[in-house]
Each structure stands twice: as structure tokens, then as C-alpha cells.
Amino acid sequence: MDKCVIDGVEVELSSGNVFKDLALHDAEELQTKSGLITQITAVIRKRELSPTAVANAIGFTPSELANSLLAKLSNLSERELMDCLNHLQQSPQ
């Protein structure tokens, strides 16, 4: 990784993928998933979807959404996250 000095302190420059910088073995997949989760969150906010509307659109129960959304999303495959994003973008409010 490249290094530079800022205000007299040597720092390492990021690769652009924090997961790669942390030497995680599945860094590319984690980067892709985090991008998809960011997009999902943006759609929810832009459309001002209620928790129930989000749950219905992506096939969760409202309690699953409330109790374990982040854990469940992190365990989904990239394809499943893309499906969630597509459902949210297409579903009526």
C-alpha cells in the first residue's frame, strides 16, 4: 500500500476498498455487498418507505425487519441483495 506524510505523520493510503485494506479474504464481495446495502438504504429514504412497506417489498416479515435486518442483509448473497434493491425500486409505496 502506498504511504505519504501528512503534517509530519506517515499514513497509508487506502486502496479504495476498506475490506481489502483490512486484509479480509472476501474483500471484493464485502465491498459489493456494502455498496448494494447503501443503495437499498438510499431507495428506502428517497421513497420514504415505512418499515412495513420495506418488509413486504423484500419478502421479510415486519418483525424480521425490525429485529435482524442488518444481520440478515449481511448474510444475503450479492444476487439476493440485488433482488431486494430491484423489488424496492419497483414496489408501490
CSV table of N, CA, C and O in Angstrom, one decimal:
chain,number,residue,atom,x,y,z
A,1,MET,N,0.8,-1.2,0.0
A,1,MET,CA,0.0,0.0,0.0
A,1,MET,C,0.9,1.2,0.0
A,1,MET,O,1.9,1.3,0.7
A,2,ASP,N,0.5,2.2,-0.7
A,2,ASP,CA,1.3,3.5,-0.8
A,2,ASP,C,1.2,4.2,0.5
A,2,ASP,O,0.2,4.2,1.2
A,3,LYS,N,2.3,5.0,0.8
A,3,LYS,CA,2.3,5.8,2.0
A,3,LYS,C,2.6,7.2,1.7
A,3,LYS,O,3.2,7.5,0.6
A,4,CYS,N,2.2,8.1,2.5
A,4,CYS,CA,2.6,9.5,2.4
A,4,CYS,C,2.7,10.1,3.7
A,4,CYS,O,2.3,9.5,4.7
A,5,VAL,N,3.2,11.3,3.8
A,5,VAL,CA,3.4,12.0,5.0
A,5,VAL,C,2.4,13.2,5.0
A,5,VAL,O,2.4,14.1,4.1
A,6,ILE,N,1.6,13.3,6.1
A,6,ILE,CA,0.6,14.4,6.2
A,6,ILE,C,0.9,15.0,7.6
A,6,ILE,O,0.8,14.4,8.6
A,7,ASP,N,1.2,16.3,7.6
A,7,ASP,CA,1.6,17.1,8.8
A,7,ASP,C,2.6,16.3,9.7
A,7,ASP,O,2.5,16.2,10.9
A,8,GLY,N,3.6,15.7,9.0
A,8,GLY,CA,4.7,15.0,9.7
A,8,GLY,C,4.3,13.6,10.1
A,8,GLY,O,5.2,13.0,10.8
A,9,VAL,N,3.2,13.1,9.8
A,9,VAL,CA,2.8,11.8,10.2
A,9,VAL,C,2.7,10.9,8.9
A,9,VAL,O,2.0,11.3,8.0
A,10,GLU,N,3.4,9.8,9.0
A,10,GLU,CA,3.3,8.8,7.8
A,10,GLU,C,1.9,8.1,7.9
A,10,GLU,O,1.6,7.5,8.9
A,11,VAL,N,1.2,8.1,6.8
A,11,VAL,CA,-0.1,7.4,6.7
A,11,VAL,C,-0.1,6.5,5.5
A,11,VAL,O,0.6,6.8,4.5
A,12,GLU,N,-0.9,5.4,5.6
A,12,GLU,CA,-1.1,4.6,4.4
A,12,GLU,C,-2.3,5.0,3.7
A,12,GLU,O,-3.3,5.3,4.3
A,13,LEU,N,-2.2,5.1,2.4
A,13,LEU,CA,-3.3,5.5,1.5
A,13,LEU,C,-4.2,4.3,1.3
A,13,LEU,O,-3.7,3.1,1.2
A,14,SER,N,-5.5,4.5,1.3
A,14,SER,CA,-6.5,3.4,1.1
A,14,SER,C,-6.4,3.0,-0.4
A,14,SER,O,-6.2,3.7,-1.3
A,15,SER,N,-6.8,1.7,-0.5
A,15,SER,CA,-6.9,1.1,-1.9
A,15,SER,C,-8.2,1.5,-2.5
A,15,SER,O,-8.5,1.3,-3.6
A,16,GLY,N,-9.1,2.1,-1.7
A,16,GLY,CA,-10.5,2.4,-2.1
A,16,GLY,C,-11.5,1.3,-1.6
A,16,GLY,O,-12.7,1.4,-1.8
A,17,ASN,N,-10.9,0.2,-1.1
A,17,ASN,CA,-11.8,-0.9,-0.5
A,17,ASN,C,-11.3,-1.1,0.9
A,17,ASN,O,-10.2,-1.8,1.1
A,18,VAL,N,-12.0,-0.6,1.9
A,18,VAL,CA,-11.6,-0.8,3.3
A,18,VAL,C,-11.5,-2.2,3.7
A,18,VAL,O,-10.6,-2.6,4.5
A,19,PHE,N,-12.2,-3.1,3.1
A,19,PHE,CA,-12.2,-4.5,3.4
A,19,PHE,C,-10.8,-5.1,2.9
A,19,PHE,O,-10.2,-5.9,3.6
A,20,LYS,N,-10.4,-4.7,1.8
A,20,LYS,CA,-9.1,-5.1,1.3
A,20,LYS,C,-8.0,-4.5,2.1
A,20,LYS,O,-7.0,-5.2,2.4
A,21,ASP,N,-8.1,-3.3,2.5
A,21,ASP,CA,-7.1,-2.6,3.4
A,21,ASP,C,-7.0,-3.4,4.7
A,21,ASP,O,-5.9,-3.4,5.3
A,22,LEU,N,-8.1,-4.0,5.2
A,22,LEU,CA,-8.1,-4.8,6.4
A,22,LEU,C,-7.6,-6.2,6.2
A,22,LEU,O,-7.6,-7.1,7.1
A,23,ALA,N,-7.3,-6.5,4.9
A,23,ALA,CA,-6.8,-7.9,4.5
A,23,ALA,C,-7.8,-9.0,4.7
A,23,ALA,O,-7.5,-10.1,5.1
A,24,LEU,N,-9.1,-8.7,4.5
A,24,LEU,CA,-10.1,-9.7,4.6
A,24,LEU,C,-10.2,-10.5,3.4
A,24,LEU,O,-10.1,-10.0,2.2
A,25,HIS,N,-10.3,-11.8,3.5
A,25,HIS,CA,-10.2,-12.7,2.3
A,25,HIS,C,-11.3,-12.5,1.3
A,25,HIS,O,-11.1,-12.8,0.1
A,26,ASP,N,-12.5,-12.0,1.7
A,26,ASP,CA,-13.6,-11.8,0.8
A,26,ASP,C,-13.9,-10.3,0.6
A,26,ASP,O,-15.0,-9.9,0.5
A,27,ALA,N,-12.8,-9.6,0.5
A,27,ALA,CA,-12.9,-8.1,0.4
A,27,ALA,C,-13.8,-7.6,-0.8
A,27,ALA,O,-14.6,-6.7,-0.6
A,28,GLU,N,-13.6,-8.2,-1.9
A,28,GLU,CA,-14.4,-7.7,-3.1
A,28,GLU,C,-15.9,-8.0,-2.9
A,28,GLU,O,-16.7,-7.1,-3.2
A,29,GLU,N,-16.2,-9.1,-2.4
A,29,GLU,CA,-17.6,-9.4,-2.1
A,29,GLU,C,-18.2,-8.5,-1.0
A,29,GLU,O,-19.3,-8.0,-1.2
A,30,LEU,N,-17.4,-8.3,0.0
A,30,LEU,CA,-17.9,-7.4,1.1
A,30,LEU,C,-18.1,-5.9,0.5
A,30,LEU,O,-19.0,-5.3,0.9
A,31,GLN,N,-17.2,-5.5,-0.3
A,31,GLN,CA,-17.3,-4.2,-0.9
A,31,GLN,C,-18.6,-4.1,-1.8
A,31,GLN,O,-19.3,-3.1,-1.7
A,32,THR,N,-18.8,-5.1,-2.6
A,32,THR,CA,-20.0,-5.1,-3.4
A,32,THR,C,-21.3,-5.1,-2.6
A,32,THR,O,-22.2,-4.4,-2.8
A,33,LYS,N,-21.3,-6.0,-1.5
A,33,LYS,CA,-22.5,-6.0,-0.7
A,33,LYS,C,-22.7,-4.7,0.1
A,33,LYS,O,-23.8,-4.2,0.2
A,34,SER,N,-21.6,-4.1,0.5
A,34,SER,CA,-21.8,-2.8,1.2
A,34,SER,C,-22.4,-1.7,0.3
A,34,SER,O,-23.2,-0.9,0.7
A,35,GLY,N,-21.9,-1.8,-1.0
A,35,GLY,CA,-22.5,-0.8,-2.0
A,35,GLY,C,-24.0,-1.1,-2.2
A,35,GLY,O,-24.8,-0.1,-2.3
A,36,LEU,N,-24.4,-2.3,-2.3
A,36,LEU,CA,-25.8,-2.7,-2.5
A,36,LEU,C,-26.6,-2.3,-1.3
A,36,LEU,O,-27.7,-1.7,-1.5
A,37,ILE,N,-26.1,-2.5,-0.1
A,37,ILE,CA,-26.8,-2.1,1.1
A,37,ILE,C,-27.0,-0.6,1.2
A,37,ILE,O,-28.0,-0.1,1.5
A,38,THR,N,-26.0,0.1,0.7
A,38,THR,CA,-26.0,1.6,0.7
A,38,THR,C,-27.1,2.0,-0.3
A,38,THR,O,-27.9,2.9,0.0
A,39,GLN,N,-27.2,1.4,-1.5
A,39,GLN,CA,-28.2,1.7,-2.4
A,39,GLN,C,-29.6,1.4,-1.9
A,39,GLN,O,-30.6,2.1,-2.1
A,40,ILE,N,-29.8,0.2,-1.2
A,40,ILE,CA,-31.1,-0.1,-0.7
A,40,ILE,C,-31.5,0.9,0.3
A,40,ILE,O,-32.6,1.4,0.3
A,41,THR,N,-30.6,1.3,1.2
A,41,THR,CA,-30.9,2.4,2.2
A,41,THR,C,-31.3,3.7,1.5
A,41,THR,O,-32.3,4.3,1.9
A,42,ALA,N,-30.6,4.0,0.4
A,42,ALA,CA,-31.0,5.3,-0.3
A,42,ALA,C,-32.4,5.2,-0.9
A,42,ALA,O,-33.1,6.2,-0.8
A,43,VAL,N,-32.7,4.1,-1.5
A,43,VAL,CA,-34.1,3.9,-2.0
A,43,VAL,C,-35.1,4.0,-0.9
A,43,VAL,O,-36.2,4.7,-1.1
A,44,ILE,N,-34.9,3.4,0.2
A,44,ILE,CA,-35.8,3.4,1.3
A,44,ILE,C,-36.0,4.9,1.8
A,44,ILE,O,-37.2,5.3,2.0
A,45,ARG,N,-34.9,5.6,1.9
A,45,ARG,CA,-35.1,7.0,2.3
A,45,ARG,C,-35.7,7.9,1.3
A,45,ARG,O,-36.6,8.7,1.6
A,46,LYS,N,-35.3,7.7,0.0
A,46,LYS,CA,-35.9,8.6,-1.1
A,46,LYS,C,-37.4,8.4,-1.2
A,46,LYS,O,-38.1,9.3,-1.4
A,47,ARG,N,-37.8,7.1,-1.1
A,47,ARG,CA,-39.2,6.8,-1.3
A,47,ARG,C,-40.0,6.9,0.0
A,47,ARG,O,-41.2,6.8,0.0
A,48,GLU,N,-39.3,7.2,1.1
A,48,GLU,CA,-39.9,7.4,2.4
A,48,GLU,C,-40.8,6.2,2.7
A,48,GLU,O,-41.9,6.3,3.1
A,49,LEU,N,-40.2,5.0,2.5
A,49,LEU,CA,-41.0,3.7,2.7
A,49,LEU,C,-41.1,3.4,4.2
A,49,LEU,O,-40.1,3.6,5.0
A,50,SER,N,-42.3,3.0,4.6
A,50,SER,CA,-42.5,2.6,6.0
A,50,SER,C,-41.8,1.2,6.2
A,50,SER,O,-41.5,0.5,5.2
A,51,PRO,N,-41.5,0.9,7.4
A,51,PRO,CA,-40.9,-0.5,7.7
A,51,PRO,C,-41.8,-1.6,7.1
A,51,PRO,O,-41.2,-2.6,6.6
A,52,THR,N,-43.1,-1.5,7.2
A,52,THR,CA,-44.0,-2.5,6.7
A,52,THR,C,-43.8,-2.6,5.2
A,52,THR,O,-43.8,-3.7,4.6
A,53,ALA,N,-43.8,-1.4,4.5
A,53,ALA,CA,-43.6,-1.4,3.0
A,53,ALA,C,-42.3,-2.1,2.6
A,53,ALA,O,-42.3,-2.8,1.6
A,54,VAL,N,-41.3,-1.7,3.4
A,54,VAL,CA,-40.0,-2.3,3.1
A,54,VAL,C,-40.0,-3.9,3.2
A,54,VAL,O,-39.6,-4.6,2.4
A,55,ALA,N,-40.6,-4.3,4.4
A,55,ALA,CA,-40.6,-5.7,4.7
A,55,ALA,C,-41.4,-6.4,3.6
A,55,ALA,O,-41.0,-7.5,3.1
A,56,ASN,N,-42.6,-5.9,3.2
A,56,ASN,CA,-43.4,-6.5,2.1
A,56,ASN,C,-42.7,-6.6,0.8
A,56,ASN,O,-42.7,-7.6,0.1
A,57,ALA,N,-41.9,-5.5,0.5
A,57,ALA,CA,-41.3,-5.4,-0.8
A,57,ALA,C,-40.1,-6.4,-0.9
A,57,ALA,O,-39.9,-7.0,-2.0
A,58,ILE,N,-39.4,-6.7,0.1
A,58,ILE,CA,-38.3,-7.6,0.1
A,58,ILE,C,-38.5,-9.0,0.6
A,58,ILE,O,-37.6,-9.8,0.7
A,59,GLY,N,-39.8,-9.2,1.1
A,59,GLY,CA,-40.1,-10.5,1.5
A,59,GLY,C,-39.8,-10.9,2.9
A,59,GLY,O,-39.6,-12.1,3.2
A,60,PHE,N,-39.6,-9.9,3.8
A,60,PHE,CA,-39.4,-10.1,5.2
A,60,PHE,C,-40.7,-9.9,5.9
A,60,PHE,O,-41.5,-9.2,5.4
A,61,THR,N,-40.8,-10.5,7.1
A,61,THR,CA,-41.9,-10.1,8.0
A,61,THR,C,-41.5,-8.8,8.7
A,61,THR,O,-40.3,-8.5,8.8
A,62,PRO,N,-42.4,-8.0,9.1
A,62,PRO,CA,-42.0,-6.8,9.8
A,62,PRO,C,-41.1,-7.0,11.1
A,62,PRO,O,-40.2,-6.3,11.3
A,63,SER,N,-41.4,-8.2,11.7
A,63,SER,CA,-40.5,-8.5,12.9
A,63,SER,C,-39.1,-8.8,12.5
A,63,SER,O,-38.1,-8.5,13.2
A,64,GLU,N,-38.9,-9.5,11.4
A,64,GLU,CA,-37.6,-9.8,10.9
A,64,GLU,C,-36.9,-8.5,10.5
A,64,GLU,O,-35.7,-8.3,10.8
A,65,LEU,N,-37.6,-7.6,9.9
A,65,LEU,CA,-37.0,-6.3,9.5
A,65,LEU,C,-36.6,-5.6,10.8
A,65,LEU,O,-35.4,-5.1,10.8
A,66,ALA,N,-37.4,-5.5,11.8
A,66,ALA,CA,-37.1,-4.8,13.0
A,66,ALA,C,-36.0,-5.5,13.8
A,66,ALA,O,-35.1,-4.8,14.3
A,67,ASN,N,-36.0,-6.8,13.9
A,67,ASN,CA,-35.0,-7.5,14.7
A,67,ASN,C,-33.7,-7.8,14.1
A,67,ASN,O,-32.7,-7.9,14.8
A,68,SER,N,-33.7,-8.0,12.8
A,68,SER,CA,-32.4,-8.5,12.3
A,68,SER,C,-32.1,-8.1,10.9
A,68,SER,O,-31.4,-8.8,10.1
A,69,LEU,N,-32.5,-6.9,10.5
A,69,LEU,CA,-32.3,-6.5,9.1
A,69,LEU,C,-30.9,-6.5,8.7
A,69,LEU,O,-30.4,-7.0,7.8
A,70,LEU,N,-30.0,-5.8,9.6
A,70,LEU,CA,-28.6,-5.7,9.2
A,70,LEU,C,-27.9,-7.1,9.2
A,70,LEU,O,-27.2,-7.4,8.3
A,71,ALA,N,-28.2,-7.9,10.2
A,71,ALA,CA,-27.6,-9.2,10.2
A,71,ALA,C,-28.1,-10.1,9.0
A,71,ALA,O,-27.3,-10.7,8.3
A,72,LYS,N,-29.4,-10.0,8.7
A,72,LYS,CA,-29.9,-10.8,7.6
A,72,LYS,C,-29.3,-10.3,6.3
A,72,LYS,O,-28.9,-11.0,5.4
A,73,LEU,N,-29.3,-8.9,6.1
A,73,LEU,CA,-28.7,-8.4,4.8
A,73,LEU,C,-27.3,-8.8,4.6
A,73,LEU,O,-26.8,-9.2,3.5
A,74,SER,N,-26.5,-8.8,5.7
A,74,SER,CA,-25.1,-9.2,5.6
A,74,SER,C,-24.9,-10.6,5.2
A,74,SER,O,-23.9,-11.0,4.7
A,75,ASN,N,-25.9,-11.5,5.5
A,75,ASN,CA,-25.8,-12.9,5.2
A,75,ASN,C,-26.4,-13.2,3.8
A,75,ASN,O,-26.3,-14.4,3.4
A,76,LEU,N,-27.0,-12.3,3.2
A,76,LEU,CA,-27.6,-12.5,1.8
A,76,LEU,C,-26.5,-12.5,0.8
A,76,LEU,O,-25.4,-11.8,0.9
A,77,SER,N,-26.7,-13.2,-0.3
A,77,SER,CA,-25.7,-13.2,-1.4
A,77,SER,C,-25.9,-11.8,-2.2
A,77,SER,O,-26.8,-11.1,-2.0
A,78,GLU,N,-24.9,-11.6,-3.0
A,78,GLU,CA,-25.0,-10.4,-3.9
A,78,GLU,C,-26.2,-10.4,-4.7
A,78,GLU,O,-26.9,-9.4,-4.8
A,79,ARG,N,-26.6,-11.5,-5.3
A,79,ARG,CA,-27.8,-11.7,-6.1
A,79,ARG,C,-29.0,-11.3,-5.3
A,79,ARG,O,-29.9,-10.6,-5.8
A,80,GLU,N,-29.1,-11.9,-4.1
A,80,GLU,CA,-30.3,-11.6,-3.2
A,80,GLU,C,-30.4,-10.1,-2.8
A,80,GLU,O,-31.5,-9.6,-2.8
A,81,LEU,N,-29.2,-9.5,-2.6
A,81,LEU,CA,-29.3,-8.1,-2.3
A,81,LEU,C,-29.7,-7.3,-3.5
A,81,LEU,O,-30.5,-6.3,-3.4
A,82,MET,N,-29.3,-7.7,-4.7
A,82,MET,CA,-29.7,-7.0,-5.9
A,82,MET,C,-31.2,-7.2,-6.1
A,82,MET,O,-31.9,-6.3,-6.5
A,83,ASP,N,-31.7,-8.4,-5.8
A,83,ASP,CA,-33.2,-8.6,-5.9
A,83,ASP,C,-33.9,-7.7,-4.9
A,83,ASP,O,-34.9,-7.1,-5.3
A,84,CYS,N,-33.4,-7.6,-3.7
A,84,CYS,CA,-34.0,-6.6,-2.7
A,84,CYS,C,-34.1,-5.2,-3.3
A,84,CYS,O,-35.1,-4.6,-3.2
A,85,LEU,N,-33.0,-4.8,-3.8
A,85,LEU,CA,-32.9,-3.4,-4.4
A,85,LEU,C,-33.9,-3.3,-5.5
A,85,LEU,O,-34.7,-2.3,-5.6
A,86,ASN,N,-34.0,-4.2,-6.4
A,86,ASN,CA,-34.9,-4.2,-7.5
A,86,ASN,C,-36.4,-4.2,-7.0
A,86,ASN,O,-37.2,-3.4,-7.5
A,87,HIS,N,-36.7,-5.0,-6.1
A,87,HIS,CA,-38.1,-5.0,-5.5
A,87,HIS,C,-38.4,-3.7,-4.9
A,87,HIS,O,-39.5,-3.2,-5.1
A,88,LEU,N,-37.5,-3.1,-4.2
A,88,LEU,CA,-37.8,-1.8,-3.5
A,88,LEU,C,-38.0,-0.7,-4.6
A,88,LEU,O,-38.8,0.2,-4.4
A,89,GLN,N,-37.2,-0.7,-5.6
A,89,GLN,CA,-37.3,0.3,-6.7
A,89,GLN,C,-38.6,0.1,-7.5
A,89,GLN,O,-39.2,1.1,-8.0
A,90,GLN,N,-39.2,-1.1,-7.5
A,90,GLN,CA,-40.4,-1.3,-8.3
A,90,GLN,C,-41.7,-1.3,-7.6
A,90,GLN,O,-42.7,-1.2,-8.1
A,91,SER,N,-41.6,-1.5,-6.2
A,91,SER,CA,-42.8,-1.7,-5.5
A,91,SER,C,-43.5,-0.4,-5.2
A,91,SER,O,-42.9,0.6,-5.1
A,92,PRO,N,-44.9,-0.4,-5.2
A,92,PRO,CA,-45.6,0.8,-4.9
A,92,PRO,C,-45.4,1.1,-3.4
A,92,PRO,O,-45.1,0.2,-2.6
A,93,GLN,N,-45.6,2.4,-3.1
A,93,GLN,CA,-45.4,2.8,-1.7
A,93,GLN,C,-46.6,2.3,-1.0
A,93,GLN,O,-46.7,2.0,0.1
